[in-house]
mmCIF file with all atom_site columns, C-alpha atoms in Angstrom:
data_model
loop_
_atom_site.group_PDB
_atom_site.id
_atom_site.type_symbol
_atom_site.label_atom_id
_atom_site.label_alt_id
_atom_site.label_comp_id
_atom_site.label_asym_id
_atom_site.label_entity_id
_atom_site.label_seq_id
_atom_site.pdbx_PDB_ins_code
_atom_site.Cartn_x
_atom_site.Cartn_y
_atom_site.Cartn_z
_atom_site.occupancy
_atom_site.B_iso_or_equiv
_atom_site.pdbx_formal_charge
_atom_site.auth_seq_id
_atom_site.auth_comp_id
_atom_site.auth_asym_id
_atom_site.auth_atom_id
_atom_site.pdbx_PDB_model_num
ATOM 1   C CA . ASP A 1 1   ? 0.577   -16.591 -22.466 1.00 39.00 ? 1022 ASP A CA 1
ATOM 2   C CA . GLN A 1 2   ? 1.454   -19.952 -20.929 1.00 40.00 ? 1023 GLN A CA 1
ATOM 3   C CA . ILE A 1 3   ? -0.642  -22.168 -18.662 1.00 40.00 ? 1024 ILE A CA 1
ATOM 4   C CA . CYS A 1 4   ? 0.872   -22.993 -15.276 1.00 41.00 ? 1025 CYS A CA 1
ATOM 5   C CA . SER A 1 5   ? -1.308  -25.062 -12.953 1.00 40.00 ? 1026 SER A CA 1
ATOM 6   C CA . ARG A 1 6   ? 1.302   -25.249 -10.179 1.00 40.00 ? 1027 ARG A CA 1
ATOM 7   C CA . CYS A 1 7   ? 1.835   -21.460 -10.063 1.00 43.00 ? 1028 CYS A CA 1
ATOM 8   C CA . SER A 1 8   ? -1.599  -20.612 -8.712  1.00 44.00 ? 1029 SER A CA 1
ATOM 9   C CA . PRO A 1 9   ? -2.296  -20.259 -4.988  1.00 47.00 ? 1030 PRO A CA 1
ATOM 10  C CA . TRP A 1 10  ? -5.949  -21.021 -5.836  1.00 46.00 ? 1031 TRP A CA 1
ATOM 11  C CA . PRO A 1 11  ? -6.639  -24.788 -5.790  1.00 47.00 ? 1032 PRO A CA 1
ATOM 12  C CA . ASN A 1 12  ? -8.203  -26.312 -8.900  1.00 46.00 ? 1033 ASN A CA 1
ATOM 13  C CA . LYS A 1 13  ? -7.705  -23.144 -10.917 1.00 46.00 ? 1034 LYS A CA 1
ATOM 14  C CA . ARG A 1 14  ? -5.596  -22.977 -14.045 1.00 46.00 ? 1035 ARG A CA 1
ATOM 15  C CA . TRP A 1 15  ? -3.560  -19.828 -14.101 1.00 44.00 ? 1036 TRP A CA 1
ATOM 16  C CA . ILE A 1 16  ? -2.677  -18.177 -17.387 1.00 44.00 ? 1037 ILE A CA 1
ATOM 17  C CA . MET A 1 17  ? 0.806   -16.804 -16.938 1.00 44.00 ? 1038 MET A CA 1
ATOM 18  C CA . PRO A 1 18  ? 1.166   -13.412 -18.626 1.00 46.00 ? 1039 PRO A CA 1
ATOM 19  C CA . THR A 1 19  ? 4.036   -12.816 -20.999 1.00 45.00 ? 1040 THR A CA 1
ATOM 20  C CA . THR A 1 20  ? 4.623   -9.515  -19.193 1.00 44.00 ? 1041 THR A CA 1
ATOM 21  C CA . PRO A 1 21  ? 6.454   -9.795  -15.871 1.00 42.00 ? 1042 PRO A CA 1
ATOM 22  C CA . THR A 1 22  ? 4.655   -9.657  -12.559 1.00 40.00 ? 1043 THR A CA 1
ATOM 23  C CA . VAL A 1 23  ? 5.665   -7.108  -9.970  1.00 45.00 ? 1044 VAL A CA 1
ATOM 24  C CA . HIS A 1 24  ? 7.209   -7.986  -6.613  1.00 43.00 ? 1045 HIS A CA 1
ATOM 25  C CA . PHE A 1 25  ? 7.993   -5.220  -4.119  1.00 45.00 ? 1046 PHE A CA 1
ATOM 26  C CA . ASN A 1 26  ? 10.420  -6.027  -1.314  1.00 46.00 ? 1047 ASN A CA 1
ATOM 27  C CA . TYR A 1 27  ? 11.565  -3.575  1.336   1.00 47.00 ? 1048 TYR A CA 1
ATOM 28  C CA . GLU A 1 28  ? 14.714  -3.506  3.435   1.00 49.00 ? 1049 GLU A CA 1
ATOM 29  C CA . ASP A 1 29  ? 12.953  -4.054  6.768   1.00 47.00 ? 1050 ASP A CA 1
ATOM 30  C CA . SER A 1 30  ? 10.375  -6.553  5.512   1.00 41.00 ? 1051 SER A CA 1
ATOM 31  C CA . THR A 1 31  ? 10.555  -8.627  8.717   1.00 44.00 ? 1052 THR A CA 1
ATOM 32  C CA . VAL A 1 32  ? 7.776   -6.423  10.161  1.00 68.00 ? 1053 VAL A CA 1
ATOM 33  C CA . ARG A 1 33  ? 5.676   -6.728  7.010   1.00 86.00 ? 1054 ARG A CA 1
ATOM 34  C CA . SER A 1 34  ? 3.315   -9.384  5.690   1.00 93.00 ? 1055 SER A CA 1
ATOM 35  C CA . HIS A 1 35  ? 3.731   -11.012 2.300   1.00 94.00 ? 1056 HIS A CA 1
ATOM 36  C CA . LEU A 1 36  ? 0.631   -10.112 0.269   1.00 95.00 ? 1057 LEU A CA 1
ATOM 37  C CA . VAL A 1 37  ? -0.019  -11.803 -3.088  1.00 94.00 ? 1058 VAL A CA 1
ATOM 38  C CA . TYR A 1 38  ? -2.578  -10.806 -5.727  1.00 93.00 ? 1059 TYR A CA 1
ATOM 39  C CA . GLU A 1 39  ? -4.506  -12.995 -8.178  1.00 91.00 ? 1060 GLU A CA 1
ATOM 40  C CA . ASN A 1 40  ? -2.419  -11.696 -11.120 1.00 90.00 ? 1061 ASN A CA 1
ATOM 41  C CA . GLY A 1 41  ? 0.791   -12.922 -9.453  1.00 89.00 ? 1062 GLY A CA 1
ATOM 42  C CA . ASP A 1 42  ? 2.025   -9.541  -8.217  1.00 91.00 ? 1063 ASP A CA 1
ATOM 43  C CA . SER A 1 43  ? 3.153   -9.483  -4.610  1.00 92.00 ? 1064 SER A CA 1
ATOM 44  C CA . GLU A 1 44  ? 4.596   -7.141  -2.033  1.00 92.00 ? 1065 GLU A CA 1
ATOM 45  C CA . GLN A 1 45  ? 5.619   -6.892  1.601   1.00 92.00 ? 1066 GLN A CA 1
ATOM 46  C CA . LEU A 1 46  ? 3.289   -4.533  3.487   1.00 93.00 ? 1067 LEU A CA 1
ATOM 47  C CA . ALA A 1 47  ? 2.885   -3.372  7.066   1.00 92.00 ? 1068 ALA A CA 1
ATOM 48  C CA . LEU A 1 48  ? -0.602  -4.577  7.994   1.00 95.00 ? 1069 LEU A CA 1
ATOM 49  C CA . PHE A 1 49  ? -2.579  -4.393  11.229  1.00 94.00 ? 1070 PHE A CA 1
ATOM 50  C CA . ARG A 1 50  ? -4.734  -7.451  11.991  1.00 93.00 ? 1071 ARG A CA 1
ATOM 51  C CA . VAL A 1 51  ? -8.332  -6.279  12.496  1.00 94.00 ? 1072 VAL A CA 1
ATOM 52  C CA . SER A 1 52  ? -9.815  -9.808  12.492  1.00 94.00 ? 1073 SER A CA 1
ATOM 53  C CA . PRO A 1 53  ? -8.750  -13.217 11.164  1.00 93.00 ? 1074 PRO A CA 1
ATOM 54  C CA . ASP A 1 54  ? -9.522  -12.193 7.570   1.00 95.00 ? 1075 ASP A CA 1
ATOM 55  C CA . LEU A 1 55  ? -9.279  -8.378  7.710   1.00 96.00 ? 1076 LEU A CA 1
ATOM 56  C CA . ARG A 1 56  ? -6.146  -6.223  7.723   1.00 96.00 ? 1077 ARG A CA 1
ATOM 57  C CA . ARG A 1 57  ? -5.679  -2.441  7.808   1.00 96.00 ? 1078 ARG A CA 1
ATOM 58  C CA . LEU A 1 58  ? -2.868  -1.078  5.671   1.00 96.00 ? 1079 LEU A CA 1
ATOM 59  C CA . GLU A 1 59  ? -0.260  0.788   7.677   1.00 94.00 ? 1080 GLU A CA 1
ATOM 60  C CA . GLU A 1 60  ? 1.369   1.874   4.415   1.00 94.00 ? 1081 GLU A CA 1
ATOM 61  C CA . SER A 1 61  ? 0.137   2.215   0.836   1.00 95.00 ? 1082 SER A CA 1
ATOM 62  C CA . SER A 1 62  ? 0.240   -0.600  -1.680  1.00 94.00 ? 1083 SER A CA 1
ATOM 63  C CA . PHE A 1 63  ? 2.056   -0.282  -4.984  1.00 90.00 ? 1084 PHE A CA 1
ATOM 64  C CA . ALA A 1 64  ? 0.998   -3.611  -6.440  1.00 89.00 ? 1085 ALA A CA 1
ATOM 65  C CA . GLY A 1 65  ? -2.710  -3.099  -5.665  1.00 90.00 ? 1086 GLY A CA 1
ATOM 66  C CA . ASP A 1 66  ? -5.218  -0.267  -5.282  1.00 93.00 ? 1087 ASP A CA 1
ATOM 67  C CA . ALA A 1 67  ? -5.313  -0.063  -1.480  1.00 95.00 ? 1088 ALA A CA 1
ATOM 68  C CA . LEU A 1 68  ? -3.888  2.956   0.318   1.00 96.00 ? 1089 LEU A CA 1
ATOM 69  C CA . TYR A 1 69  ? -2.831  3.701   3.874   1.00 95.00 ? 1090 TYR A CA 1
ATOM 70  C CA . GLY A 1 70  ? -5.749  3.117   6.262   1.00 96.00 ? 1091 GLY A CA 1
ATOM 71  C CA . ASP A 1 71  ? -7.843  0.969   3.901   1.00 97.00 ? 1092 ASP A CA 1
ATOM 72  C CA . ILE A 1 72  ? -9.144  -2.335  5.258   1.00 97.00 ? 1093 ILE A CA 1
ATOM 73  C CA . ILE A 1 73  ? -8.674  -5.385  3.059   1.00 97.00 ? 1094 ILE A CA 1
ATOM 74  C CA . ARG A 1 74  ? -9.986  -8.936  3.199   1.00 98.00 ? 1095 ARG A CA 1
ATOM 75  C CA . VAL A 1 75  ? -7.307  -11.612 2.902   1.00 97.00 ? 1096 VAL A CA 1
ATOM 76  C CA . ARG A 1 76  ? -7.038  -15.376 3.087   1.00 97.00 ? 1097 ARG A CA 1
ATOM 77  C CA . GLU A 1 77  ? -4.022  -16.764 4.907   1.00 95.00 ? 1098 GLU A CA 1
ATOM 78  C CA . MET A 1 78  ? -2.266  -19.494 2.926   1.00 93.00 ? 1099 MET A CA 1
ATOM 79  C CA . ASP A 1 79  ? -0.545  -22.501 4.531   1.00 93.00 ? 1100 ASP A CA 1
ATOM 80  C CA . ASP A 1 80  ? 2.860   -20.806 4.193   1.00 92.00 ? 1101 ASP A CA 1
ATOM 81  C CA . GLY A 1 81  ? 1.667   -17.611 5.935   1.00 91.00 ? 1102 GLY A CA 1
ATOM 82  C CA . THR A 1 82  ? 1.333   -15.626 2.711   1.00 94.00 ? 1103 THR A CA 1
ATOM 83  C CA . LEU A 1 83  ? -1.798  -13.497 2.607   1.00 96.00 ? 1104 LEU A CA 1
ATOM 84  C CA . LEU A 1 84  ? -3.935  -13.727 -0.510  1.00 96.00 ? 1105 LEU A CA 1
ATOM 85  C CA . PHE A 1 85  ? -5.633  -10.410 -1.306  1.00 96.00 ? 1106 PHE A CA 1
ATOM 86  C CA . ILE A 1 86  ? -9.392  -10.846 -1.779  1.00 97.00 ? 1107 ILE A CA 1
ATOM 87  C CA . GLU A 1 87  ? -10.862 -7.324  -1.781  1.00 97.00 ? 1108 GLU A CA 1
ATOM 88  C CA . ILE A 1 88  ? -10.854 -3.854  -0.262  1.00 97.00 ? 1109 ILE A CA 1
ATOM 89  C CA . THR A 1 89  ? -13.696 -3.917  2.258   1.00 98.00 ? 1110 THR A CA 1
ATOM 90  C CA . GLU A 1 90  ? -13.480 -0.353  3.554   1.00 97.00 ? 1111 GLU A CA 1
ATOM 91  C CA . ARG A 1 91  ? -11.714 2.708   2.232   1.00 97.00 ? 1112 ARG A CA 1
ATOM 92  C CA . SER A 1 92  ? -9.880  4.975   4.635   1.00 97.00 ? 1113 SER A CA 1
ATOM 93  C CA . LYS A 1 93  ? -11.680 8.172   5.530   1.00 97.00 ? 1114 LYS A CA 1
ATOM 94  C CA . LEU A 1 94  ? -8.441  10.046  4.879   1.00 97.00 ? 1115 LEU A CA 1
ATOM 95  C CA . VAL A 1 95  ? -7.875  11.985  1.650   1.00 96.00 ? 1116 VAL A CA 1
ATOM 96  C CA . SER A 1 96  ? -4.639  11.044  -0.137  1.00 96.00 ? 1117 SER A CA 1
ATOM 97  C CA . GLY A 1 97  ? -2.353  13.062  -2.379  1.00 95.00 ? 1118 GLY A CA 1
ATOM 98  C CA . SER A 1 98  ? 1.083   12.408  -3.839  1.00 95.00 ? 1119 SER A CA 1
ATOM 99  C CA . TRP A 1 99  ? 3.970   14.442  -5.217  1.00 95.00 ? 1120 TRP A CA 1
ATOM 100 C CA . VAL A 1 100 ? 7.283   13.564  -6.838  1.00 95.00 ? 1121 VAL A CA 1
ATOM 101 C CA . MET A 1 101 ? 10.059  15.423  -4.999  1.00 94.00 ? 1122 MET A CA 1
ATOM 102 C CA . SER A 1 102 ? 13.761  14.948  -4.631  1.00 92.00 ? 1123 SER A CA 1
ATOM 103 C CA . ALA A 1 103 ? 15.051  13.719  -1.289  1.00 90.00 ? 1124 ALA A CA 1
ATOM 104 C CA . ASP A 1 104 ? 16.729  17.129  -0.865  1.00 92.00 ? 1125 ASP A CA 1
ATOM 105 C CA . VAL A 1 105 ? 13.396  18.959  -1.211  1.00 94.00 ? 1126 VAL A CA 1
ATOM 106 C CA . ILE A 1 106 ? 11.647  16.557  1.178   1.00 93.00 ? 1127 ILE A CA 1
ATOM 107 C CA . ALA A 1 107 ? 14.414  17.209  3.722   1.00 93.00 ? 1128 ALA A CA 1
ATOM 108 C CA . THR A 1 108 ? 13.944  21.001  3.644   1.00 95.00 ? 1129 THR A CA 1
ATOM 109 C CA . GLU A 1 109 ? 12.654  22.804  6.708   1.00 96.00 ? 1130 GLU A CA 1
ATOM 110 C CA . ARG A 1 110 ? 9.558   23.944  4.766   1.00 95.00 ? 1131 ARG A CA 1
ATOM 111 C CA . VAL A 1 111 ? 8.471   20.413  3.774   1.00 95.00 ? 1132 VAL A CA 1
ATOM 112 C CA . GLN A 1 112 ? 9.393   18.931  7.157   1.00 95.00 ? 1133 GLN A CA 1
ATOM 113 C CA . SER A 1 113 ? 7.265   21.615  8.856   1.00 96.00 ? 1134 SER A CA 1
ATOM 114 C CA . ILE A 1 114 ? 4.322   20.669  6.625   1.00 96.00 ? 1135 ILE A CA 1
ATOM 115 C CA . LEU A 1 115 ? 4.815   16.978  7.398   1.00 96.00 ? 1136 LEU A CA 1
ATOM 116 C CA . LYS A 1 116 ? 4.797   17.794  11.121  1.00 96.00 ? 1137 LYS A CA 1
ATOM 117 C CA . SER A 1 117 ? 1.451   19.560  10.542  1.00 95.00 ? 1138 SER A CA 1
ATOM 118 C CA . VAL A 1 118 ? 0.164   16.441  8.788   1.00 96.00 ? 1139 VAL A CA 1
ATOM 119 C CA . MET A 1 119 ? 0.899   14.304  11.839  1.00 95.00 ? 1140 MET A CA 1
ATOM 120 C CA . GLU A 1 120 ? -0.541  16.881  14.255  1.00 95.00 ? 1141 GLU A CA 1
ATOM 121 C CA . ALA A 1 121 ? -3.783  16.911  12.201  1.00 95.00 ? 1142 ALA A CA 1
ATOM 122 C CA . GLY A 1 122 ? -4.200  13.145  12.575  1.00 95.00 ? 1143 GLY A CA 1
ATOM 123 C CA . GLY A 1 123 ? -2.820  12.294  9.162   1.00 95.00 ? 1144 GLY A CA 1
ATOM 124 C CA . MET A 1 124 ? 0.100   10.231  7.951   1.00 95.00 ? 1145 MET A CA 1
ATOM 125 C CA . TRP A 1 125 ? 2.786   10.626  5.312   1.00 94.00 ? 1146 TRP A CA 1
ATOM 126 C CA . GLU A 1 126 ? 4.988   8.167   3.434   1.00 94.00 ? 1147 GLU A CA 1
ATOM 127 C CA . ILE A 1 127 ? 8.021   8.402   1.180   1.00 91.00 ? 1148 ILE A CA 1
ATOM 128 C CA . ALA A 1 128 ? 8.494   5.704   -1.436  1.00 89.00 ? 1149 ALA A CA 1
ATOM 129 C CA . PHE A 1 129 ? 11.286  5.091   -3.912  1.00 88.00 ? 1150 PHE A CA 1
ATOM 130 C CA . GLY A 1 130 ? 13.272  7.976   -2.418  1.00 87.00 ? 1151 GLY A CA 1
ATOM 131 C CA . GLY A 1 131 ? 11.132  10.707  -3.966  1.00 90.00 ? 1152 GLY A CA 1
ATOM 132 C CA . LEU A 1 132 ? 7.420   9.921   -3.992  1.00 92.00 ? 1153 LEU A CA 1
ATOM 133 C CA . LEU A 1 133 ? 5.757   11.783  -1.130  1.00 94.00 ? 1154 LEU A CA 1
ATOM 134 C CA . MET A 1 134 ? 2.300   10.460  -0.221  1.00 94.00 ? 1155 MET A CA 1
ATOM 135 C CA . VAL A 1 135 ? 0.185   12.343  2.286   1.00 96.00 ? 1156 VAL A CA 1
ATOM 136 C CA . HIS A 1 136 ? -3.045  11.100  3.900   1.00 96.00 ? 1157 HIS A CA 1
ATOM 137 C CA . LEU A 1 137 ? -5.206  13.652  5.733   1.00 96.00 ? 1158 LEU A CA 1
ATOM 138 C CA . PRO A 1 138 ? -8.621  14.125  7.326   1.00 97.00 ? 1159 PRO A CA 1
ATOM 139 C CA . PRO A 1 139 ? -10.941 15.704  4.704   1.00 96.00 ? 1160 PRO A CA 1
ATOM 140 C CA . ASP A 1 140 ? -11.439 18.977  6.620   1.00 96.00 ? 1161 ASP A CA 1
ATOM 141 C CA . ILE A 1 141 ? -7.758  19.910  6.444   1.00 95.00 ? 1162 ILE A CA 1
ATOM 142 C CA . ALA A 1 142 ? -6.600  18.120  3.284   1.00 95.00 ? 1163 ALA A CA 1
ATOM 143 C CA . LYS A 1 143 ? -7.078  20.997  0.815   1.00 95.00 ? 1164 LYS A CA 1
ATOM 144 C CA . SER A 1 144 ? -5.089  23.543  2.820   1.00 95.00 ? 1165 SER A CA 1
ATOM 145 C CA . ILE A 1 145 ? -2.204  21.147  3.487   1.00 95.00 ? 1166 ILE A CA 1
ATOM 146 C CA . PHE A 1 146 ? -2.142  19.957  -0.142  1.00 95.00 ? 1167 PHE A CA 1
ATOM 147 C CA . GLU A 1 147 ? -1.962  23.615  -1.262  1.00 95.00 ? 1168 GLU A CA 1
ATOM 148 C CA . ARG A 1 148 ? 0.976   24.212  1.102   1.00 95.00 ? 1169 ARG A CA 1
ATOM 149 C CA . ILE A 1 149 ? 2.810   21.190  -0.329  1.00 94.00 ? 1170 ILE A CA 1
ATOM 150 C CA . SER A 1 150 ? 2.157   22.293  -3.916  1.00 93.00 ? 1171 SER A CA 1
ATOM 151 C CA . ALA A 1 151 ? 3.253   25.922  -3.302  1.00 89.00 ? 1172 ALA A CA 1
ATOM 152 C CA . ASP A 1 152 ? 6.394   27.028  -5.169  1.00 63.00 ? 1173 ASP A CA 1
#
């Protein structure tokens, strides 16, 4: 590890730079997303809804942190507009599940019908990296929908 005092967004804190690389997620349409940075140096562009000056609700799941769609996080806005992740203040009431599927399987009528049911039930779904399906559902319907997705 190397010490880098100018790398830290936290004033008066010496940051030990890991010898392993940090993770930075960027998305094609990141103009509608906020730049979120974590204490370990990882960062990502996420769609966030401003709840209050220091609280944001995730409109999509994080891959660099532990927050999922619908969670509320506390952030501190830096001078350059970057948001520094502080903590998860409230977990979403939705139940989340994920499956690895090819884009061809996700595009099938069967899976698309299930995803329509997800939205009609007040849930949300996401596809990441072209084949990771993440589904977020109210607890009372989650088990039955998750079973439908896992069938076959």
